[in-house]
Coordinates of C-alpha atoms and ligand atoms in Angstrom, one line a residue:
M1 CA 0.0 0.2 -0.3
T2 CA 1.6 3.3 -1.0
T3 CA -0.3 5.5 1.3
T4 CA 1.0 4.8 4.7
T5 CA 3.1 7.5 6.8
T6 CA 6.1 5.1 7.4
S7 CA 8.8 5.4 4.8
S8 CA 11.8 3.0 4.4
A9 CA 14.9 4.4 3.2
A10 CA 14.5 1.6 0.3
D11 CA 10.9 3.2 -0.7
A12 CA 12.1 6.9 -0.5
V13 CA 12.1 8.4 -3.8
N14 CA 15.7 10.2 -4.7
I15 CA 15.1 13.5 -6.9
T16 CA 17.9 14.8 -9.2
D17 CA 17.0 18.7 -9.5
V18 CA 18.1 19.6 -12.8
V19 CA 17.6 23.2 -12.8
L20 CA 20.8 24.6 -13.4
R21 CA 21.5 22.4 -16.4
D22 CA 18.0 21.3 -18.4
G23 CA 16.2 23.7 -16.6
H24 CA 17.1 26.9 -18.2
Q25 CA 18.4 24.6 -21.0
S26 CA 14.9 24.0 -21.9
L27 CA 13.2 27.4 -21.3
I28 CA 15.5 29.8 -21.7
A29 CA 17.9 28.6 -24.3
T30 CA 20.7 27.6 -22.0
R31 CA 21.3 31.3 -21.1
L32 CA 21.5 31.0 -17.1
R33 CA 24.6 33.0 -16.1
T34 CA 27.2 31.3 -13.6
E35 CA 26.6 34.7 -11.3
D36 CA 22.7 33.8 -11.2
M37 CA 23.6 30.6 -10.3
L38 CA 25.6 31.0 -7.4
P39 CA 23.8 32.7 -5.2
V40 CA 21.0 30.1 -5.0
C41 CA 23.6 27.1 -4.5
P42 CA 23.7 27.3 -0.9
A43 CA 20.1 27.0 -0.4
L44 CA 20.1 24.4 -3.1
D45 CA 22.9 22.1 -1.0
A46 CA 21.0 22.4 1.7
I47 CA 18.3 20.4 0.5
G48 CA 19.6 16.8 0.1
F49 CA 19.1 16.2 -3.4
H50 CA 20.1 12.8 -4.5
S51 CA 22.0 15.2 -7.2
L52 CA 22.5 18.3 -9.1
E53 CA 22.4 18.4 -13.0
V54 CA 24.6 21.1 -13.1
W55 CA 26.8 20.7 -16.3
G56 CA 26.8 19.1 -19.9
G57 CA 24.2 19.2 -22.6
A58 CA 24.5 22.4 -24.4
T59 CA 25.7 24.1 -21.2
F60 CA 29.5 24.2 -22.3
D61 CA 28.2 25.8 -25.7
A62 CA 26.3 28.4 -24.4
C63 CA 29.0 29.1 -22.2
V64 CA 31.5 29.6 -24.7
R65 CA 29.7 30.9 -27.8
F66 CA 26.9 33.1 -25.8
L67 CA 27.9 34.3 -22.2
K68 CA 32.0 34.2 -22.5
E69 CA 32.1 32.2 -19.5
D70 CA 34.9 29.5 -19.2
P71 CA 33.0 26.2 -18.8
W72 CA 35.6 24.6 -16.7
Q73 CA 35.5 27.7 -14.4
R74 CA 31.7 27.4 -14.0
L75 CA 32.2 23.7 -12.8
V76 CA 34.7 24.9 -10.6
Q77 CA 32.9 27.4 -9.1
L78 CA 29.8 24.9 -8.8
K79 CA 31.9 22.5 -7.0
E80 CA 33.0 25.0 -4.5
A81 CA 29.3 26.4 -4.3
L82 CA 27.7 22.9 -3.8
P83 CA 30.0 21.0 -1.5
N84 CA 27.4 18.4 -0.2
T85 CA 25.4 17.4 -3.1
P86 CA 26.9 15.0 -6.1
L87 CA 26.8 17.1 -9.4
Q88 CA 26.0 15.8 -12.5
M89 CA 26.4 15.9 -16.1
L90 CA 25.1 15.0 -19.3
L91 CA 27.5 13.8 -21.8
R92 CA 26.8 13.0 -25.5
G93 CA 29.1 9.6 -25.7
Q94 CA 31.8 10.2 -28.3
N95 CA 30.3 13.3 -29.0
L96 CA 31.0 14.6 -25.7
L97 CA 29.6 18.2 -25.6
G98 CA 30.0 18.7 -29.3
Y99 CA 28.7 17.5 -32.5
R100 CA 31.1 15.3 -34.1
H101 CA 32.7 11.8 -32.6
Y102 CA 36.0 12.3 -30.7
A103 CA 38.8 10.2 -31.1
D104 CA 39.1 7.9 -27.8
D105 CA 42.3 10.1 -26.0
V106 CA 40.0 13.2 -26.1
V107 CA 37.0 11.4 -25.0
E108 CA 39.4 9.8 -22.0
S109 CA 41.0 13.2 -21.6
F110 CA 37.3 15.2 -21.2
V111 CA 36.0 12.5 -18.7
A112 CA 38.9 12.7 -16.5
K113 CA 38.9 16.4 -16.4
S114 CA 35.2 16.8 -15.9
A115 CA 35.6 14.2 -12.7
D116 CA 39.0 16.5 -11.4
N117 CA 36.9 19.6 -11.8
G118 CA 33.7 18.1 -10.1
I119 CA 31.5 16.0 -11.9
D120 CA 30.4 13.0 -9.7
I121 CA 27.6 11.3 -11.9
F122 CA 27.8 11.0 -15.7
R123 CA 24.8 10.2 -17.4
V124 CA 26.2 9.0 -20.9
F125 CA 23.8 8.7 -23.8
D126 CA 24.0 8.4 -27.5
A127 CA 21.6 9.5 -30.1
L128 CA 21.0 6.2 -31.8
N129 CA 21.3 4.2 -28.7
D130 CA 24.6 2.4 -31.0
L131 CA 26.1 1.5 -27.1
R132 CA 29.7 1.1 -28.7
N133 CA 29.3 4.9 -29.0
L134 CA 29.0 4.9 -25.2
E135 CA 32.1 2.2 -24.4
T136 CA 35.1 4.6 -24.4
A137 CA 33.1 7.0 -22.1
M138 CA 31.7 4.8 -19.8
R139 CA 35.4 3.0 -19.5
A140 CA 36.6 6.6 -18.7
V141 CA 34.3 7.4 -15.9
K142 CA 35.0 4.3 -14.2
A143 CA 38.2 4.9 -14.7
S144 CA 38.6 7.9 -12.6
G145 CA 36.3 6.3 -9.9
K146 CA 32.8 8.2 -10.5
H147 CA 29.8 7.0 -11.3
A148 CA 28.9 5.9 -14.7
Q149 CA 25.2 6.0 -15.8
G150 CA 24.0 4.3 -18.9
T151 CA 21.0 6.4 -20.7
L152 CA 18.6 4.7 -22.8
C153 CA 16.9 7.4 -25.4
Y154 CA 13.5 6.8 -25.3
T155 CA 11.4 7.0 -28.6
V156 CA 8.8 5.4 -30.1
S157 CA 8.7 3.1 -33.5
P158 CA 8.3 0.1 -34.6
V159 CA 11.6 -1.1 -33.5
H160 CA 11.6 0.5 -30.3
T161 CA 10.4 -2.5 -28.3
L162 CA 10.2 -3.4 -24.4
E163 CA 12.9 -6.2 -25.6
R164 CA 15.0 -3.5 -27.2
Y165 CA 15.3 -1.3 -24.0
V166 CA 15.8 -4.2 -21.5
A167 CA 18.3 -5.8 -24.0
D168 CA 20.3 -2.7 -24.2
A169 CA 19.8 -1.9 -20.4
R170 CA 21.6 -5.3 -19.6
R171 CA 24.3 -4.3 -21.9
L172 CA 24.8 -1.2 -20.2
V173 CA 25.4 -2.8 -17.3
E174 CA 27.7 -5.7 -18.4
M175 CA 29.5 -2.5 -19.7
G176 CA 29.8 -1.3 -15.7
A177 CA 26.4 1.0 -15.4
D178 CA 26.3 2.0 -12.0
S179 CA 22.6 3.3 -13.0
I180 CA 20.3 3.0 -16.2
A181 CA 18.7 6.1 -17.4
I182 CA 15.5 6.4 -19.4
K183 CA 15.8 9.6 -20.8
D184 CA 12.6 10.8 -22.4
M185 CA 13.8 14.0 -23.9
A186 CA 10.8 14.8 -26.0
G187 CA 7.9 14.1 -23.5
L188 CA 6.7 10.8 -25.7
L189 CA 6.3 8.8 -22.6
T190 CA 2.6 8.1 -21.6
P191 CA 1.9 6.8 -17.5
Y192 CA 1.0 3.7 -18.9
A193 CA 4.1 3.0 -21.2
T194 CA 6.1 4.4 -18.5
Q195 CA 4.6 1.7 -16.0
E196 CA 5.5 -1.2 -18.7
L197 CA 8.9 -0.1 -19.3
V198 CA 9.9 0.8 -16.0
A199 CA 8.5 -2.8 -14.7
A200 CA 10.6 -4.1 -17.2
L201 CA 13.9 -2.7 -16.5
V202 CA 13.3 -3.3 -12.8
A203 CA 13.0 -6.6 -13.3
A204 CA 16.2 -7.3 -15.9
V205 CA 18.9 -5.1 -14.3
E206 CA 20.0 -5.0 -10.8
V207 CA 21.1 -1.3 -10.4
P208 CA 18.8 1.9 -9.9
V209 CA 16.9 2.6 -12.5
H210 CA 16.4 6.5 -12.8
L211 CA 13.8 8.3 -15.1
H212 CA 14.2 11.8 -17.0
A213 CA 10.8 12.8 -18.5
H214 CA 10.3 16.4 -20.2
A215 CA 6.9 17.8 -19.3
T216 CA 6.5 18.9 -22.9
S217 CA 3.4 16.8 -23.2
G218 CA 2.1 17.6 -20.0
L219 CA 2.4 13.9 -18.7
S220 CA 5.6 13.8 -17.0
S221 CA 4.6 13.8 -13.7
Q222 CA 2.1 11.2 -14.0
C223 CA 4.7 9.0 -15.5
H224 CA 7.0 9.6 -12.6
L225 CA 4.3 8.6 -10.6
K226 CA 3.5 5.3 -12.2
A227 CA 7.5 5.1 -12.7
V228 CA 7.5 5.0 -8.9
E229 CA 4.7 2.7 -8.6
A230 CA 6.7 0.3 -10.9
G231 CA 10.0 0.1 -8.8
C232 CA 11.9 3.3 -9.9
R233 CA 13.3 5.4 -7.2
H234 CA 15.1 7.9 -8.6
I235 CA 13.5 10.8 -10.8
D236 CA 14.6 13.8 -12.3
T237 CA 12.7 17.3 -11.7
C238 CA 13.1 20.9 -11.8
N239 CA 12.6 23.5 -9.4
S240 CA 9.1 25.3 -10.0
A241 CA 10.8 28.5 -11.1
F242 CA 12.1 26.5 -14.4
A243 CA 9.5 23.7 -14.7
G244 CA 6.7 22.6 -16.7
G245 CA 6.4 22.8 -20.6
T246 CA 9.4 21.7 -22.2
S247 CA 11.3 21.2 -19.1
H248 CA 10.5 19.0 -16.5
P249 CA 7.7 18.2 -13.6
S250 CA 8.4 20.5 -10.4
T251 CA 10.4 19.3 -7.6
E252 CA 8.0 20.7 -5.7
A253 CA 4.9 19.1 -7.0
M254 CA 6.7 15.7 -7.0
V255 CA 8.0 15.9 -3.1
A256 CA 4.5 17.0 -2.3
A257 CA 3.1 14.3 -4.3
F258 CA 5.1 11.6 -2.0
K259 CA 4.9 13.4 1.1
D260 CA 3.5 10.9 4.2
T261 CA 3.7 8.0 1.6
S262 CA 6.0 5.2 1.9
F263 CA 7.8 7.2 -1.6
D264 CA 8.3 10.2 0.7
T265 CA 11.5 11.9 -0.3
G266 CA 12.3 13.3 3.4
L267 CA 13.0 17.0 1.5
D268 CA 11.6 20.0 3.1
L269 CA 8.9 21.5 0.7
E270 CA 9.5 24.9 2.3
A271 CA 13.2 25.0 1.6
I272 CA 12.8 24.0 -1.8
K273 CA 10.1 26.7 -2.2
A274 CA 12.1 29.1 -1.0
V275 CA 14.8 28.4 -3.8
G276 CA 12.1 28.8 -5.9
D277 CA 11.0 32.2 -5.1
Q278 CA 14.5 33.2 -5.4
L279 CA 14.9 31.7 -8.9
R280 CA 11.7 33.1 -10.1
E281 CA 13.4 36.8 -9.5
V282 CA 16.2 35.5 -11.5
R283 CA 14.3 34.3 -14.7
K284 CA 12.6 37.8 -14.8
K285 CA 16.0 39.0 -16.3
Y286 CA 16.1 36.2 -18.9
A287 CA 12.7 37.2 -20.4
G288 CA 13.8 38.4 -23.5
F289 CA 15.1 34.5 -24.0
E290 CA 11.2 32.9 -23.3
S291 CA 9.5 31.3 -26.2
E292 CA 6.1 30.2 -26.7
F293 CA 7.5 27.0 -28.1
T294 CA 8.3 26.3 -24.6
R295 CA 4.8 25.7 -23.3
E296 CA 3.0 22.5 -22.6
D297 CA 1.8 21.5 -26.2
V298 CA 0.4 17.5 -26.5
G299 CA 1.5 17.9 -30.0
V300 CA 4.7 16.1 -29.1
Q301 CA 2.2 12.9 -29.1
I302 CA 1.7 13.1 -32.5
N303 CA 4.6 14.6 -34.1
Q304 CA 7.7 13.7 -31.8
V305 CA 9.6 16.4 -31.8
P306 CA 11.1 17.4 -28.9
G307 CA 10.8 20.5 -27.3
G308 CA 14.2 22.3 -27.5
M309 CA 14.2 21.3 -31.2
M310 CA 10.7 23.2 -31.8
S311 CA 12.3 26.5 -30.5
N312 CA 15.4 26.1 -32.3
L313 CA 13.4 25.0 -35.8
A314 CA 11.4 28.2 -35.0
N315 CA 14.4 30.4 -35.0
Q316 CA 15.6 28.5 -37.8
L317 CA 12.5 29.6 -40.2
K318 CA 12.2 32.7 -38.5
E319 CA 16.0 34.0 -40.1
Q320 CA 14.3 32.5 -43.4
N321 CA 11.2 34.3 -43.2
A322 CA 9.3 30.9 -43.4
L323 CA 8.2 30.5 -40.2
S324 CA 4.4 30.1 -41.4
Q325 CA 5.7 26.9 -42.5
I326 CA 6.3 25.7 -39.4
R327 CA 3.6 23.0 -39.1
E328 CA 4.6 21.5 -42.6
V329 CA 7.8 20.9 -41.0
F330 CA 7.0 19.2 -37.8
A331 CA 4.8 17.2 -40.2
E332 CA 7.8 16.5 -42.4
I333 CA 10.0 15.5 -39.4
P334 CA 8.3 12.1 -38.5
R335 CA 8.8 11.2 -42.2
V336 CA 12.5 12.2 -42.7
R337 CA 12.9 10.0 -38.9
A338 CA 11.2 7.0 -40.7
D339 CA 13.5 7.3 -43.8
L340 CA 16.7 7.4 -41.7
G341 CA 15.7 4.1 -39.7
Y342 CA 13.9 5.8 -36.5
P343 CA 16.7 7.8 -34.6
P344 CA 15.6 9.0 -31.2
L345 CA 15.4 12.6 -31.7
V346 CA 18.1 14.3 -29.6
T347 CA 21.5 16.1 -30.2
P348 CA 22.9 15.4 -32.9
T349 CA 20.1 13.8 -34.7
S350 CA 17.5 16.2 -33.6
Q351 CA 19.5 18.7 -35.6
I352 CA 20.2 16.1 -38.7
V353 CA 16.6 15.3 -38.9
G354 CA 15.5 18.9 -38.3
T355 CA 17.7 20.6 -40.8
Q356 CA 16.8 18.1 -43.6
A357 CA 13.1 18.5 -43.0
V358 CA 13.6 22.3 -43.0
M359 CA 14.9 21.6 -46.6
N360 CA 12.4 19.2 -47.5
V361 CA 10.0 21.9 -47.3
L362 CA 11.6 24.9 -47.7
T363 CA 12.8 23.5 -51.5
G364 CA 9.5 22.1 -52.1
S365 CA 10.6 18.9 -53.4
R366 CA 12.0 16.3 -50.8
Y367 CA 15.9 15.4 -50.9
K368 CA 16.5 18.0 -53.4
S369 CA 19.1 18.8 -51.3
I370 CA 20.5 16.7 -48.7
T371 CA 22.7 18.0 -45.9
N372 CA 26.2 16.5 -45.2
E373 CA 25.2 15.6 -42.3
V374 CA 22.7 13.3 -43.8
K375 CA 25.4 11.9 -45.8
R376 CA 27.7 11.5 -43.1
Y377 CA 24.8 9.7 -41.1
L378 CA 23.8 7.2 -44.0
L379 CA 27.5 6.3 -44.4
G380 CA 27.4 5.3 -41.1
G381 CA 29.4 8.0 -39.5
Y382 CA 27.1 8.3 -36.1
G383 CA 26.8 4.6 -36.0
Q384 CA 24.1 2.1 -36.8
P385 CA 20.9 3.4 -37.1
P386 CA 18.0 1.5 -35.1
A387 CA 16.3 0.0 -38.0
A388 CA 17.0 -0.1 -41.9
V389 CA 17.3 3.5 -43.8
D390 CA 15.3 3.8 -47.3
E391 CA 17.9 2.5 -49.6
G392 CA 16.6 4.5 -52.5
L393 CA 17.6 7.6 -50.2
R394 CA 20.8 6.5 -49.0
K395 CA 21.5 5.8 -52.6
R396 CA 20.6 9.0 -53.9
A397 CA 22.6 10.5 -51.3
I398 CA 26.1 8.9 -51.0
G399 CA 25.8 6.9 -54.5
N400 CA 27.9 3.8 -54.3
Q401 CA 30.5 4.9 -51.4
Q402 CA 31.0 2.0 -48.8
V403 CA 29.1 2.1 -45.6
E404 CA 30.8 2.1 -42.7
E405 CA 29.9 -0.8 -40.3
G406 CA 32.0 -0.4 -37.3
R407 CA 32.1 1.7 -34.3
P408 CA 32.9 5.4 -36.0
A409 CA 35.1 6.3 -33.4
D410 CA 37.7 3.3 -34.7
Q411 CA 38.3 5.5 -37.7
L412 CA 39.8 8.3 -35.8
D413 CA 43.5 8.8 -34.7
P414 CA 44.4 10.0 -32.0
E415 CA 43.6 13.8 -31.6
M416 CA 44.7 15.2 -28.5
M417 CA 48.5 15.9 -29.5
R418 CA 47.3 17.9 -32.7
L419 CA 44.7 20.0 -30.9
A420 CA 47.3 20.8 -28.3
A421 CA 49.7 22.1 -31.5
D422 CA 47.1 23.6 -33.1
I423 CA 45.5 26.1 -30.3
G424 CA 49.3 26.5 -29.0
E425 CA 49.9 28.7 -26.3
L426 CA 46.5 30.3 -25.9
A427 CA 45.6 26.9 -24.2
E428 CA 46.8 27.2 -20.6
S429 CA 45.7 24.0 -19.6
Q430 CA 44.6 20.8 -21.0
E431 CA 40.8 21.9 -20.1
D432 CA 41.4 24.5 -22.7
V433 CA 42.8 22.2 -25.2
L434 CA 39.3 20.4 -24.8
T435 CA 37.3 23.7 -24.9
Y436 CA 39.2 24.2 -28.2
A437 CA 38.4 20.4 -29.3
M438 CA 34.7 21.0 -28.6
F439 CA 34.6 24.1 -30.8
P440 CA 37.1 24.8 -33.2
D441 CA 36.5 28.2 -34.2
L442 CA 34.3 29.5 -31.4
G443 CA 37.0 27.9 -28.8
R444 CA 39.9 29.7 -30.3
D445 CA 38.0 33.0 -30.6
F446 CA 37.3 32.7 -27.0
L447 CA 40.6 31.5 -25.8
Q448 CA 42.3 34.5 -27.9
G449 CA 39.3 36.7 -26.2
R450 CA 40.1 35.5 -22.5
R451 CA 43.5 36.5 -22.7
D452 CA 43.3 39.9 -24.9
G453 CA 40.5 40.5 -21.8
T454 CA 37.9 41.3 -24.9
L455 CA 35.3 38.4 -23.8
V456 CA 31.7 40.4 -23.6
P457 CA 28.8 38.3 -23.3
E458 CA 26.2 38.8 -25.7
P459 CA 23.6 41.3 -24.5
M460 CA 20.2 40.4 -23.2
P461 CA 17.7 40.7 -25.4
A462 CA 14.4 42.9 -24.5
A463 CA 11.8 41.3 -22.7
V464 CA 8.7 41.2 -25.7
A465 CA 5.2 41.8 -24.3
G466 CA 3.3 39.3 -23.0
D467 CA 6.6 37.3 -21.3
A468 CA 6.6 36.7 -17.6
Q469 CA 8.3 40.1 -16.7
R470 CA 6.3 42.8 -16.1
P471 CA 6.5 45.2 -19.5
V472 CA 7.0 48.9 -19.2
T473 CA 4.4 51.0 -19.7
E474 CA 4.3 53.3 -22.8
A475 CA 4.9 56.1 -20.4
T476 CA 8.0 55.3 -19.2
P477 CA 10.9 56.0 -21.7
T478 CA 13.0 52.9 -22.3
E479 CA 16.0 54.1 -24.1
F480 CA 17.9 57.5 -23.3
V481 CA 21.5 58.5 -22.6
I482 CA 22.4 59.4 -19.1
D483 CA 25.7 61.4 -18.5
V484 CA 28.0 60.5 -15.3
H485 CA 31.0 62.3 -14.6
G486 CA 31.4 63.5 -18.3
E487 CA 30.9 59.6 -19.8
S488 CA 27.6 59.3 -21.8
Y489 CA 25.9 55.7 -21.5
E490 CA 23.4 54.3 -23.7
V491 CA 20.4 53.0 -21.1
Q492 CA 17.4 50.6 -22.4
I493 CA 15.0 49.2 -20.0
T494 CA 14.5 45.6 -20.6
G495 CA 11.8 45.0 -17.7
V496 CA 10.7 45.7 -14.5
G497 CA 10.2 43.3 -11.7
S498 CA 7.5 42.6 -9.5
D499 CA 7.1 44.2 -5.9
A500 CA 9.3 42.7 -3.5
G501 CA 8.9 44.4 0.1
G502 CA 8.6 47.7 -1.6
K503 CA 11.5 47.3 -4.1
R504 CA 11.7 46.3 -7.4
Q505 CA 14.6 45.2 -9.6
V506 CA 15.0 47.1 -13.0
Y507 CA 16.9 45.1 -15.8
L508 CA 18.8 47.2 -18.1
T509 CA 21.2 47.3 -20.7
L510 CA 24.1 49.9 -20.0
D511 CA 26.0 50.7 -23.5
G512 CA 24.5 46.8 -24.5
M513 CA 25.7 45.4 -21.1
P514 CA 23.3 43.3 -19.3
E515 CA 22.9 45.2 -15.6
S516 CA 20.2 45.3 -13.1
V517 CA 19.2 47.7 -10.2
V518 CA 16.9 47.7 -7.2
F519 CA 14.5 50.9 -7.1
E520 CA 11.9 51.6 -4.3
A521 CA 8.6 50.8 -5.7
R522 CA 6.4 53.8 -5.5
D523 CA 3.3 52.1 -7.3
Ligands
PYR1 C1 21.9 17.6 -25.0 O1 22.4 17.0 -25.4 O2 22.2 19.0 -24.9 C2 20.4 17.2 -24.3 O3 20.0 17.8 -23.8 C3 20.1 15.8 -24.7

């Protein structure tokens, strides 16, 4: 019976809060800055989470590309600020935190440095669930003495059967997985599918089974409930300040759901709520990154497009003045996915399928133009697709070229020495070489800018009407110039926070640099 008030440690549900990684990646395009994370860390650290997901996924890219923060420094600072909670990252298997396969020596070095700088739990996945692409990373995690979590990317297709997931989970355990994660990045799981899958996995493997399910379709809290009833004791949730929609179910709601049952998390709801109150204020500053495509949308159950992918596609189409064709692109995505042998849609396959679907729609003719990534995919460059690909398409894309059946990284010579030589003295550490490895041009520019002291984070975009932040009124001048001690500064007000004890936070840019100031509230 699940509603007893006696909770045993074996039944208590463990929570991984993803607010410092997947929460803001899903809702504000990965833009949360370290300076806005650190103030909430003491309170987060005191909660007693199983772990906090803080790094990996797109955070590394966003740090280097947009925020001009050193991602390794972010990790060091977070480790220092969160000494009592295991830190977790999401690693894209042989792709690490980039978009191509790296040679094994780069993978080994990246994992070792991530462990040295503070990661305790590595969630490792491959977009195709080609487990050969997880081998080196998993081995490297084990060698570093950290927790290796093997991941099953969840999708639905004629070949993604329960038996297949169970076989993959068993194989991951043979590869050394300390736990198994079900990664439902799109929000495709339904409560009853979750129950079935979790029950099968729990029966098949001895290690803990974790559930990571995005809230896109609105079903994820029900999925978590069913997962727990089926034997899962580890779920991912996100503080309510960045929960819901394409993010995750809220930590507060899930903690409350299990309170006074045998699954009680034992976590202090009021303390978590206080973190949420702090983070809700922080989120206002990022109002310019809010998007209508991050809201709950059951459409994902129809077209299987993950939330992050929807907002990327919307941006891609907007740039080409073709946003009106987004519904056609959503309809084309499942067709391209079927042609490519039903890859789960997650980095990098979401980009590969998404970009080809956009081309198929915008050119008005399917596969009139085929991207290099689709060609590489059809050559076996990303690994083994889950099902047979469309042979007509393959022929059209790559002609008679030989399809590579082996593990893609077996084709790659060691790279670290070459990368270190290429970047030369701009790299002050092995971590810098790895930054350069992830993003050659961007990484070089970043390291150069750091040395020259010229790094400038992107300006905060102004909030658009209707966003969470209180809009400035028409009567308020929103752009003006001020003169201070003989210097002129261009000021643009981007938003005003809500009244907090007689004070309001005002968000602005000063010569393009984001700033915020506190004013006494008068209304
Ligand atoms: C990432 O690789 O960024 C995901 O969130 C899946």
